[in-house]
Structure formats: C-alpha cells, structure tokens
Coordinates of C-alpha atoms in Angstrom, one line a residue:
X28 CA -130.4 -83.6 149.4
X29 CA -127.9 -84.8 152.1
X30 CA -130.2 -87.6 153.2
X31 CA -129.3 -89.3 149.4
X32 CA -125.9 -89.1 149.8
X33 CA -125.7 -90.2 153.4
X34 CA -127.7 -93.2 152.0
X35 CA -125.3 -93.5 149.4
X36 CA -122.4 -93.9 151.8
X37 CA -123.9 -96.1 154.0
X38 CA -124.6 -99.0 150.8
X39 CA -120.8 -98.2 150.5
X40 CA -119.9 -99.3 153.8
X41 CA -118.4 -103.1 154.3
X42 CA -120.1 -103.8 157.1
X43 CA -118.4 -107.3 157.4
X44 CA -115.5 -108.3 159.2
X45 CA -112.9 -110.6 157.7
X46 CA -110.7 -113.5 160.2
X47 CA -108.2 -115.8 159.3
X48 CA -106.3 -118.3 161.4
X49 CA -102.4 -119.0 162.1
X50 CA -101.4 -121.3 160.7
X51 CA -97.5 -121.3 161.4
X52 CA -94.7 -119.3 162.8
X53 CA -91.3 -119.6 160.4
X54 CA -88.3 -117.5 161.9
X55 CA -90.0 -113.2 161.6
X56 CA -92.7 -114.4 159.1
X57 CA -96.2 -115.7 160.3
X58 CA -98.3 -117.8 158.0
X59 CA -101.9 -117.3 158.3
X60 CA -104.9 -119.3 156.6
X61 CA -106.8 -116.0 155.1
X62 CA -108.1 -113.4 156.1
X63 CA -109.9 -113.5 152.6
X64 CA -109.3 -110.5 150.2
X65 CA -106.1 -108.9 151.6
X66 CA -103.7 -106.6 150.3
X67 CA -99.8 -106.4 150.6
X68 CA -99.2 -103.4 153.3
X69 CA -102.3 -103.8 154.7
X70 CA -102.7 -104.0 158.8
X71 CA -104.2 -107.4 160.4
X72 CA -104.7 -108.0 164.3
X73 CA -103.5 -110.9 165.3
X74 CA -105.6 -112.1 168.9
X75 CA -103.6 -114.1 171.6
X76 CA -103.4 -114.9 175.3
X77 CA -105.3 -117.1 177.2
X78 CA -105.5 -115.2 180.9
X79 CA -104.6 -111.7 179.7
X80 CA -106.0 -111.0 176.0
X81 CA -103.9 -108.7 174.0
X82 CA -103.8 -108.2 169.5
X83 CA -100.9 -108.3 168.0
X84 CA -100.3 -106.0 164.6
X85 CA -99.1 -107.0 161.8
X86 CA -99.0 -106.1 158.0
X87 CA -99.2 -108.3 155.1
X88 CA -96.0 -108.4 153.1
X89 CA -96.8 -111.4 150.9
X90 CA -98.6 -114.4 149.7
X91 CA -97.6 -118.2 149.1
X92 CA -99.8 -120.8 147.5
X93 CA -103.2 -119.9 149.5
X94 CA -101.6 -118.7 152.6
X95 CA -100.9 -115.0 153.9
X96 CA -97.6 -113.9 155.0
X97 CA -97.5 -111.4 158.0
X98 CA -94.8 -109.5 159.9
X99 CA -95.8 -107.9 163.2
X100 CA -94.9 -104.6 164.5
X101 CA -93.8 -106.3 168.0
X102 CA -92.6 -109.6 169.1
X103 CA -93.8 -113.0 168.4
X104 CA -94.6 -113.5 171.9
X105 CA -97.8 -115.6 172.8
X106 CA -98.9 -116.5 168.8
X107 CA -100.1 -120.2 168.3
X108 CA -101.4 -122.1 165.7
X109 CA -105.5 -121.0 165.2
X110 CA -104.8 -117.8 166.9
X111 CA -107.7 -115.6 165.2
X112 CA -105.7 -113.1 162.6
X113 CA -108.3 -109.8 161.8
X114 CA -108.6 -108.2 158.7
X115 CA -108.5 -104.2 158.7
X116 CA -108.2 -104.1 155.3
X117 CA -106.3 -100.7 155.7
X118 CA -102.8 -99.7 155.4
X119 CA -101.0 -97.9 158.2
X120 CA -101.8 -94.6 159.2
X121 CA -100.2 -91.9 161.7
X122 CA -101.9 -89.2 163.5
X123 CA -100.1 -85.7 162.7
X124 CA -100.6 -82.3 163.7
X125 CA -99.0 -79.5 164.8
X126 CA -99.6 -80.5 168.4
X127 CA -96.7 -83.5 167.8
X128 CA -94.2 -80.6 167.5
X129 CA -91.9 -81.6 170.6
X130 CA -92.5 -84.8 171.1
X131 CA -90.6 -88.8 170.4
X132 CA -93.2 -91.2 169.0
X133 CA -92.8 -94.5 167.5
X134 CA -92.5 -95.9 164.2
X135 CA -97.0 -96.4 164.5
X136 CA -96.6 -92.4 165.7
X137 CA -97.4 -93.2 169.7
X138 CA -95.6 -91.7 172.0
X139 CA -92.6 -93.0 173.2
X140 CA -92.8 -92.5 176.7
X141 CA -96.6 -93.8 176.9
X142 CA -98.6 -90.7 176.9
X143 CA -101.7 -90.4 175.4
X144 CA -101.6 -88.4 171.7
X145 CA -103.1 -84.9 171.5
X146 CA -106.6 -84.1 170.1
X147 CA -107.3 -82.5 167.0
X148 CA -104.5 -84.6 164.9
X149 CA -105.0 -85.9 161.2
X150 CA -104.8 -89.3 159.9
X151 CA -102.2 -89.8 157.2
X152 CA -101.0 -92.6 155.4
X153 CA -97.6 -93.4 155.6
X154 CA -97.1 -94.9 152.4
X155 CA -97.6 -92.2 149.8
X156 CA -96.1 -91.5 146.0
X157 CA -93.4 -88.8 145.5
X158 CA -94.3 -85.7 143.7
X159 CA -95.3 -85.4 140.0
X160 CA -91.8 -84.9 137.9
X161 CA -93.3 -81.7 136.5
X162 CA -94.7 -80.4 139.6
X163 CA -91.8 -79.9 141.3
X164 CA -90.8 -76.7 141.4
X165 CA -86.7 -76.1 140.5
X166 CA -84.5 -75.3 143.5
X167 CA -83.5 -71.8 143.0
X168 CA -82.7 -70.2 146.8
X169 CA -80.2 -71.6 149.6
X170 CA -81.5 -72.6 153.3
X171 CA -78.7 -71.8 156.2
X172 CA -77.7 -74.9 158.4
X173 CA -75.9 -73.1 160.6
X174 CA -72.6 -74.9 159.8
X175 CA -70.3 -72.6 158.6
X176 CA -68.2 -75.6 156.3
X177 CA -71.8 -76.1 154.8
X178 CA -73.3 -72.9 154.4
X179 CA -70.0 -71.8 152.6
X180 CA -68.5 -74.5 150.4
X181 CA -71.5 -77.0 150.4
X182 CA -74.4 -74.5 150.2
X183 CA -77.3 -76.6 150.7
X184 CA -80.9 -75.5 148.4
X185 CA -84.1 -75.5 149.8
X186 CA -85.7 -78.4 149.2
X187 CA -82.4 -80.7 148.4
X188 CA -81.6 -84.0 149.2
X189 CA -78.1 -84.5 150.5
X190 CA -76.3 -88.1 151.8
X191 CA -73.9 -87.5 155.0
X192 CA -71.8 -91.0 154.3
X193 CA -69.4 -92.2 157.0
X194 CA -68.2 -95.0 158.8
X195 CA -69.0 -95.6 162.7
X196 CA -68.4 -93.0 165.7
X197 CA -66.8 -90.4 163.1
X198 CA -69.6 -87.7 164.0
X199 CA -72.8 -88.2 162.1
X200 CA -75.2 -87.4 164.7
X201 CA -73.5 -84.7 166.3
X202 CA -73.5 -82.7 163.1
X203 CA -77.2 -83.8 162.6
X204 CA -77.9 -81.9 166.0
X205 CA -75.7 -79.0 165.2
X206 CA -78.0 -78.7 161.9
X207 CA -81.3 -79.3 163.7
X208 CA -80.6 -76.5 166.7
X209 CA -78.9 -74.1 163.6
X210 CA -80.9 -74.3 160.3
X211 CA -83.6 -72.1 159.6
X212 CA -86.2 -74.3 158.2
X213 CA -89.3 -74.0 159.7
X214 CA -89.6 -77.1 161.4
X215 CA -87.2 -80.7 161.8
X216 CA -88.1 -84.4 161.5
X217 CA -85.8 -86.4 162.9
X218 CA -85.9 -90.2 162.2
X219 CA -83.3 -92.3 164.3
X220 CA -83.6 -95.7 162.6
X221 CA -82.0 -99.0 164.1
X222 CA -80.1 -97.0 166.8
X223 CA -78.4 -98.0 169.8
X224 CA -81.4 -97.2 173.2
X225 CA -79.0 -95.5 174.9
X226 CA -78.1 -93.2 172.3
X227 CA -81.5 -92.2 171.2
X228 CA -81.8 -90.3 174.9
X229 CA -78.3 -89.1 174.8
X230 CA -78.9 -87.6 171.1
X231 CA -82.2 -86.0 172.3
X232 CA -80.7 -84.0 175.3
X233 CA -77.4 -83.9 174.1
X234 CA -76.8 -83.5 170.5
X235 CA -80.2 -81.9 169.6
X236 CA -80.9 -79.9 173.3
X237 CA -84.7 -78.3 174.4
X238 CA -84.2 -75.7 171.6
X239 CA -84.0 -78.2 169.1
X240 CA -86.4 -80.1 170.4
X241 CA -89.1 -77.6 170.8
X242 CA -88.8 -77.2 167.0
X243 CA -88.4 -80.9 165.8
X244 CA -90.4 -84.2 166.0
X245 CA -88.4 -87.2 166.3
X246 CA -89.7 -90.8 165.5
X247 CA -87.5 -93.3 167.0
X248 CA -87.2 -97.0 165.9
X249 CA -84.6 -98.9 167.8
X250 CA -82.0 -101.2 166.6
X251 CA -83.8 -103.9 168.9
X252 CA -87.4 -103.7 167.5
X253 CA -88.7 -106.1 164.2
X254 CA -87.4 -105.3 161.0
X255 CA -90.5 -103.8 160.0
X256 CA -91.1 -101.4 162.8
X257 CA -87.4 -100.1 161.6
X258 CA -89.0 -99.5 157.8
X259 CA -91.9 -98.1 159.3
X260 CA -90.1 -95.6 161.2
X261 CA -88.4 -94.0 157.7
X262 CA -91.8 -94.1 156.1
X263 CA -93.6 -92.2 158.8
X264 CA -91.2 -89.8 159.5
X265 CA -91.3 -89.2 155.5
X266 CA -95.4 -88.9 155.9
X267 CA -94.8 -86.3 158.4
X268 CA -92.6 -84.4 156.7
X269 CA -95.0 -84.7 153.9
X270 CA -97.6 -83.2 155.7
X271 CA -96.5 -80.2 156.9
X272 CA -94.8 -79.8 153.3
X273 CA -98.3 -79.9 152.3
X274 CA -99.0 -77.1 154.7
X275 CA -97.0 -74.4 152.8
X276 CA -93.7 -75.1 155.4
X277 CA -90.3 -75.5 154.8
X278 CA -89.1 -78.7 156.6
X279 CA -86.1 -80.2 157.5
X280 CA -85.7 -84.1 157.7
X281 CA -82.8 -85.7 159.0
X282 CA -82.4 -89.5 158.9
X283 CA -80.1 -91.6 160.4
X284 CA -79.3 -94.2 158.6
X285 CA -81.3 -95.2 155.8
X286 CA -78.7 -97.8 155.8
X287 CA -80.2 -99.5 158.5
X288 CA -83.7 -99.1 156.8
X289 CA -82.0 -101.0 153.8
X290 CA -80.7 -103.8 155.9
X291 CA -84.2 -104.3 157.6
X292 CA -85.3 -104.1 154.2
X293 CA -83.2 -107.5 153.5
X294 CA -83.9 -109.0 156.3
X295 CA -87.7 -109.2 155.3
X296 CA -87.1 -109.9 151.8
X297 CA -84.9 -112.8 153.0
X298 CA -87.8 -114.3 155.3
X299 CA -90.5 -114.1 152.5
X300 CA -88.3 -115.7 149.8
X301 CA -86.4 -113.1 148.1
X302 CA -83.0 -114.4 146.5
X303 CA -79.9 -112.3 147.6
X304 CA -77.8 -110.3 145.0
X305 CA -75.2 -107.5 145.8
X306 CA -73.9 -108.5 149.5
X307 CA -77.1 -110.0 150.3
X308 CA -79.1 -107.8 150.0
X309 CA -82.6 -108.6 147.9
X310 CA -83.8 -106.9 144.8
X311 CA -87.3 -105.2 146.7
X312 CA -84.3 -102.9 149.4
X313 CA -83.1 -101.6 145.6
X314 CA -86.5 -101.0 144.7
X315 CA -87.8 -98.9 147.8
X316 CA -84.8 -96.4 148.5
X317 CA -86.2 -94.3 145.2
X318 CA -89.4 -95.0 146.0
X319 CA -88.4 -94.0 149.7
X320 CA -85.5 -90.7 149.1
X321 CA -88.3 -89.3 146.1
X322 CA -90.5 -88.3 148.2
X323 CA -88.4 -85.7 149.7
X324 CA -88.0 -82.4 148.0
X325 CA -90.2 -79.7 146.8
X326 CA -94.0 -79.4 145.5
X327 CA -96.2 -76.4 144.9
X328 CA -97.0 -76.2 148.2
X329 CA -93.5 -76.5 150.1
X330 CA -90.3 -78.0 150.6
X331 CA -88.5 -80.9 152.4
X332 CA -85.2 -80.4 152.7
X333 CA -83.3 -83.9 154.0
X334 CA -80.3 -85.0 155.1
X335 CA -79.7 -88.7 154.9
X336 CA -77.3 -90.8 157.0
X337 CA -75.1 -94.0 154.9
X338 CA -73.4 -96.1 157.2
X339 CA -70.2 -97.4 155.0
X340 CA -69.0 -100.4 155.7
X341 CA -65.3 -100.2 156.6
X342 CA -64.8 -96.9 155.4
X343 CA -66.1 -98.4 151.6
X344 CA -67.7 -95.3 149.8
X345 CA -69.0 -98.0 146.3
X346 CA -70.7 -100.3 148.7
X347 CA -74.0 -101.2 146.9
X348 CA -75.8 -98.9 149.5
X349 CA -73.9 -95.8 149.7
X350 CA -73.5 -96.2 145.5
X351 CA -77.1 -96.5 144.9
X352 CA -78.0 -94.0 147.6
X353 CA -75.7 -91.4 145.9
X354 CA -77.1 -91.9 142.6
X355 CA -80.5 -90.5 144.1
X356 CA -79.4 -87.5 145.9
X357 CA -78.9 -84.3 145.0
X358 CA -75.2 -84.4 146.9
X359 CA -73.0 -86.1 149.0
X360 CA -71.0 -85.1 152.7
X361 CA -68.1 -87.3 152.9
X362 CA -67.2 -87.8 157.0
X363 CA -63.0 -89.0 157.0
X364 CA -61.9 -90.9 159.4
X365 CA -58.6 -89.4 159.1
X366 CA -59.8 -86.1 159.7
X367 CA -61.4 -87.2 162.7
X368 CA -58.5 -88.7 164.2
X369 CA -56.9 -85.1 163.8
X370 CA -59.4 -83.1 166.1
X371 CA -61.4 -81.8 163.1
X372 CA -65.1 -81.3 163.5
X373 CA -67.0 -81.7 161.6
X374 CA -64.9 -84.0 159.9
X375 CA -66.3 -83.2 156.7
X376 CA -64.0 -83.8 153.8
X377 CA -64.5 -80.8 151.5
X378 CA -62.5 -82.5 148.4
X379 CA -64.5 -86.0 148.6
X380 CA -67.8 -83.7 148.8
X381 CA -70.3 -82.1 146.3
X382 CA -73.7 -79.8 146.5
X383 CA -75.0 -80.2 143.2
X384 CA -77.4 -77.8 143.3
X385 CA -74.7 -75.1 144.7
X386 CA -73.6 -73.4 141.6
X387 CA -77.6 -72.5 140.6
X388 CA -78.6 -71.2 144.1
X389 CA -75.5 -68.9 145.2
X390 CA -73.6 -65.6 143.5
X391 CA -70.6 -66.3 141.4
X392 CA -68.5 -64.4 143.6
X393 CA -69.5 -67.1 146.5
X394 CA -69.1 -70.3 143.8
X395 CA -65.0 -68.4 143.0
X396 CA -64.2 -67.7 146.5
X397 CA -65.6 -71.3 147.4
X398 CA -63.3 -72.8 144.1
X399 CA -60.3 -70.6 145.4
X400 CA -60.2 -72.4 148.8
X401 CA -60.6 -76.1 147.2
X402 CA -57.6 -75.3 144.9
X403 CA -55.5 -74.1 147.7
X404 CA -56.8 -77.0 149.8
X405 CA -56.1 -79.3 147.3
X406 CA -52.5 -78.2 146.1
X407 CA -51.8 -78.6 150.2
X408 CA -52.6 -82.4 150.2
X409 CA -51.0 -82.9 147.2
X410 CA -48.2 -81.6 148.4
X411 CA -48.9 -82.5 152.1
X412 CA -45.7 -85.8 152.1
X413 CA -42.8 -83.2 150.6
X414 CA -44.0 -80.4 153.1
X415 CA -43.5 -82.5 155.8
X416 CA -40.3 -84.1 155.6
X417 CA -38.9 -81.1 154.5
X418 CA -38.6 -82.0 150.5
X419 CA -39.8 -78.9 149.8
X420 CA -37.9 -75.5 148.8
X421 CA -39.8 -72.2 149.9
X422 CA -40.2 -70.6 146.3
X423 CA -40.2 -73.6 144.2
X424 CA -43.9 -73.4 143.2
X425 CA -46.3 -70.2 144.1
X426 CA -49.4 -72.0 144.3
X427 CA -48.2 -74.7 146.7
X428 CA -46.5 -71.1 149.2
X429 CA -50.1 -69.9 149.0
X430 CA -51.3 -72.9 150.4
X431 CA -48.7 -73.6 152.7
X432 CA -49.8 -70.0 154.0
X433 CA -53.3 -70.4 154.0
X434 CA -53.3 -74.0 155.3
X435 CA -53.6 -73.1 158.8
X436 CA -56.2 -70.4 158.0
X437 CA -58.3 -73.1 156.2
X438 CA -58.3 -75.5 158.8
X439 CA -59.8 -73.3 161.6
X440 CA -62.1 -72.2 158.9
X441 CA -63.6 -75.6 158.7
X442 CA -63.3 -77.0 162.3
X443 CA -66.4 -75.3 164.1
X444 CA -67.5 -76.5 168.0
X445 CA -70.6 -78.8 168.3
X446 CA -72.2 -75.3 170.2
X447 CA -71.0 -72.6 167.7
X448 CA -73.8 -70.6 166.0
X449 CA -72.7 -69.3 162.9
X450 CA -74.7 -67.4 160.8
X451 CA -74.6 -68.3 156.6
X452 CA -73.8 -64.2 156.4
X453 CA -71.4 -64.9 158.5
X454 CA -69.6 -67.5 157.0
X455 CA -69.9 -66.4 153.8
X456 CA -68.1 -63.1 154.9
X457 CA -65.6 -64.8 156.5
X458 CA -65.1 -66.9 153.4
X459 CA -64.2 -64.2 151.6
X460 CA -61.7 -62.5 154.1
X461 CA -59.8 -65.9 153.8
X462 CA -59.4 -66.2 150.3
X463 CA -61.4 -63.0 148.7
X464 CA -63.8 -62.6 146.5
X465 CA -64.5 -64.0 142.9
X466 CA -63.8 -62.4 140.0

C-alpha cells in the first residue's frame, strides 16, 4: 500500500532544474533572461565570483516584456552580466520552533550573531493569508501590559491590534520594552524594522533586559540592509507569531515601525515601475499594510496581540501612513511631544488616544472611573491658559476646582518609571482611589 503512494510522489517530483542569465543591473532591481516558469515572491540564487564562489538570493518581484525582475536579500556586490540566476521555484520560508525563544535572527530567520540554528525547527512560509472573517473569534477578555496608563484608561484585549504613533526620540521603544518585560502574554515577537545598528543592541540589553529576552524572539532588519530584507523582516516576524498562535498561545508582537516597512515598500515599487501617489508612495505599500496588520489577531486556536509603531512625519498624525494605518487597527496610542518635553513618561496622550475594544472587555465601573478621569483631565487643559496666568477665580466653576485638585494626582498617575512593575489589579485599584468608582 505505501509502495503506490511513494511511487505516486516520486512521478510528482520536478526533477529538473531551471537557470536563467543576468542580463542587467538597474539601480536595486536586477534583470535576468529567465529562469523559465517563475512566480512573483519566489526565491532565485543568483551565482557569482570568479576566485571565491558565493550565491546571491533574491526574490522575484516582477516581470517586463520577457525578462524577470529580481531584488536580492544582500548587496549587489560581484553580479555581472551572464551571471547564472537559479530557479527554486519556492517562496521564502523560516525555520521556527520553540528552541528560537531567546534568540535575534534575521529577516531569512538566521541568527544574527552567526550561530548555527537549533534542531528540531519547522519550516514556515512567511507569506500567509489572514484569518477567515468568521473564524475569528470576538475579543471578549483584557491582557495586562504592565503599564499602569494602559492597563487603566487604554485597556488593551487579547488578541487586539493597537498603533503607538509618534514622532522621533519621544519614547516608542522604551515603552515597547516596558510592555515586553511587563505583559502577560505567553510569549513576545519583537520586529525592529529599518533601525539604527546601534540601537538594536542598546534596545536588546537596555530597553528589553535578559528577562525579556528569555521570553521574546526578536527579528532584526537594519535601516542599512536592501529594501526587501526590511519587508521581509515584518513578514517573518508575522509568520512566527503565526505559528505559535497556531500552537494554542497567546502572543505578543511588537513592531517598530511598520512605517519603515511602508517606505521600503515604495522604494521597490519605485524601482520596478510603480507610479507615485500620496507623498510618493506607490499604490502596492497601500495594498500590503491590510494584507500585512490582518494577519494579527485571534483564530480558534489563539491570539496575537500587536502593537504597531507609526513614525509621523513632523509630528503629522493624517499623514497617508499613520491615516491608513489607523483605519486598520483596533486603536491608537498617541506619543506628544509636548508631554515629553515636560518629564512625562510614557508620554502617552490619554485625550488624542482610543482602545476600541475597551468598553466590551472591562466592568462598567472601570469604563466610569476611566471616563471620570478624561473629563477631569480634559476640563484641566481646557482651562490650562486662565489657570496659569491667574485669570481664574477659585469658585467660579466646580468642575474646573475638581480638576485643578486632581490635576496633580492625575499626572503621577500616568507618569510611571521605564523599571516600575505595575500590576493591571493594581492600577485598576489605584484608578479608583483617584477618582472612585462608576456608578
């Protein structure tokens, strides 16, 4: 009986190989005569060197007239025209496991510091489709990030999708590491996508510590490498994510900045040919960030809960990437500058910020006493210019003499230190000793 099917397989087998030929190198794209009967995403191996032999990888991300386009995964170095281009005629895949928990790999999920990978891993695409609409199951319990701002005002659901949108050096990735060493998901992915080297080593023992890191795997695709290794790196830290989703876990993926995957996004569609719309950037980076952000959530099986960096340009919160990116997701974190600039971390601005899955995941007490401090908040901003001048008479208005006497209350309820563990009982306890509880 197995003999048959063996058989079977074997027919099935292409046992030929398929070879092209450069044919030119223009700017990041690489023109290649053939190979014969390949696809758009699939891998080719491009052959150079005269005295030291080496392949190149590369992926197929369009055709023109009889010619395929490639993009490697490293530099150009040492390509010339005939240079033998191999098909593979397969898409890339990642080797995952639970034996990768701990470590920095690539955007082709290698090891970053050269080491060989473990045994025993699986091979997974990194290129999948997001759940089935109807499968996903609704979002109906809380997960605890450990910030206490968060946990209380901005309660995050299990399985959300939330956007963290600032400007530059106004605390993105050092609340990204307070989340990683604080939440209580089961295990992080951390994708740092067109970063700064030296950052990625300072984040690592920094911002996320060895107790982070012995519960996360981080995939790390610098600003420096090709445009496509920075796509790659947001796709296969999604596949991994996906994977242990798949295993029944609840995972937490933090991503920063899927701005940059947009611009590396637009800086391929520029070389193949794409026309530029919305401040240059081409119609295939709005066509992947759903593709991309869907695939995130929950399924039958789990839950990936995400956190997604949006580098604004200038402060801008309707640029064409933070607008599109906030249509998506399932909430927004606004980081102010100004708030920032006043010692206030994480400068998280509660009125500029939403969790729109909050008021179907906590008690109505919580949603009151959450409402009662974003009124008195609120009426102290409002009022902020008369307070200080001194425009203001002590009795004039009872709502604005609450919040002139909670104000100071508030604000060392939301500052918190980069170190401080705070539990969501806790914070929810101490949200109610500030303002009580709801009706």
């Amino acid at each position: 009986m197995i003999l048959p099917q063996v058989i079977k397989q074997l027919d099935q087998i292409d046992s030929f190989k398929r070879y092209g030929r450069v044919k030119r190198v223009v700017g990041l794209m690489i023109e290649s005569q053939g190979p014969p009967e390949s696809s758009i995403g699939d891998v080719c191996y491009i052959h150079v060197g005269h005295k030291r032999k080496r392949t190149i990888p590369a992926e197929v991300v369009g055709f023109k007239n009889e010619e395929v386009i490639l993009m490697p995964y490293t530099a150009l170095n040492d390509i010339s025209p005939g240079s033998l281009v191999e098909a593979t005629a397969r898409p890339l895949e990642i080797k995952v496991g639970t034996q990768l928990i701990g470590s920095v790999i690539d955007s082709t999920g290698l090891p970053l510091d050269g080491s060989s990978l473990p045994k025993g891993l699986s091979s997974v695409p990194t290129e999948q489709d997001p759940p089935n609409p109807m499968q996903r199951p609704p979002i109906s319990s809380s997960i605890e990030v450990g910030v206490r701002m968060i946990d209380s005002l901005l309660t995050v659901g299990n399985g959300q999708r939330v956007g963290i949108f600032a400007g530059s050096g106004v605390g993105k990735s050092t609340l990204l590491g307070m989340v990683a060493r604080n939440t209580k998901a089961d295990l992080n992915v951390i994708a740092l996508i067109g970063e700064r080297g030296r950052e990625v080593r300072e984040f690592i023992e920094r911002d996320l510590g060895p107790e982070g890191l012995s519960r996360s795997i981080v995939v790390v695709a610098t600003s420096d490498q090709p445009a496509l290794m920075r796509i790659k790196g947001a796709y296969t830290a999604t596949a991994i994510a996906e994977y242990f989703r798949d295993k029944g876990l609840n995972v937490m993926l933090m991503m920063d900045s899927v701005t940059r995957v947009a611009m590396a996004q637009r800086e391929v569609g520029l070389a193949i040919g794409e026309p530029p719309t919305t401040k240059g950037y081409t119609p295939s980076v709005f066509a992947i960030l759903p593709k991309l952000l869907e695939r995130t959530g929950t399924n039958e099986k789990g839950s990936i809960t995400a956190f997604y960096t949006v580098l604004v340009d200038g402060d801008d919160m309707n640029e064409p990437i933070a607008d599109t990116v906030r249509g998506i997701l399932d909430g927004h974190f606004v980081l102010d500058r100004s708030l920032a600039n006043k010692g206030q971390y994480p400068a998280v601005n509660v009125l500029k910020s939403v969790s729109r899955v909050m008021n179907n995941i906590v008690p109505h007490e919580h949603i009151r006493a959450a409402e009662k401090l974003r009124e008195a908040l609120s009426t102290y901003m409002n009022a902020e210019d008369l307070i200080n001048i001194g425009a203001y008479k002590r009795g004039s208005s009872a709502e604005i003499d609450e919040a002139v006497r909670l104000y100071p209350s508030i604000i060392s309820f939301l500052k918190q230190g980069t170190h401080e563990k705070v539990s969501f009982q806790e914070s929810i306890d101490q949200l109610f000793n500030l303002v009580g509880k709801g009706d």
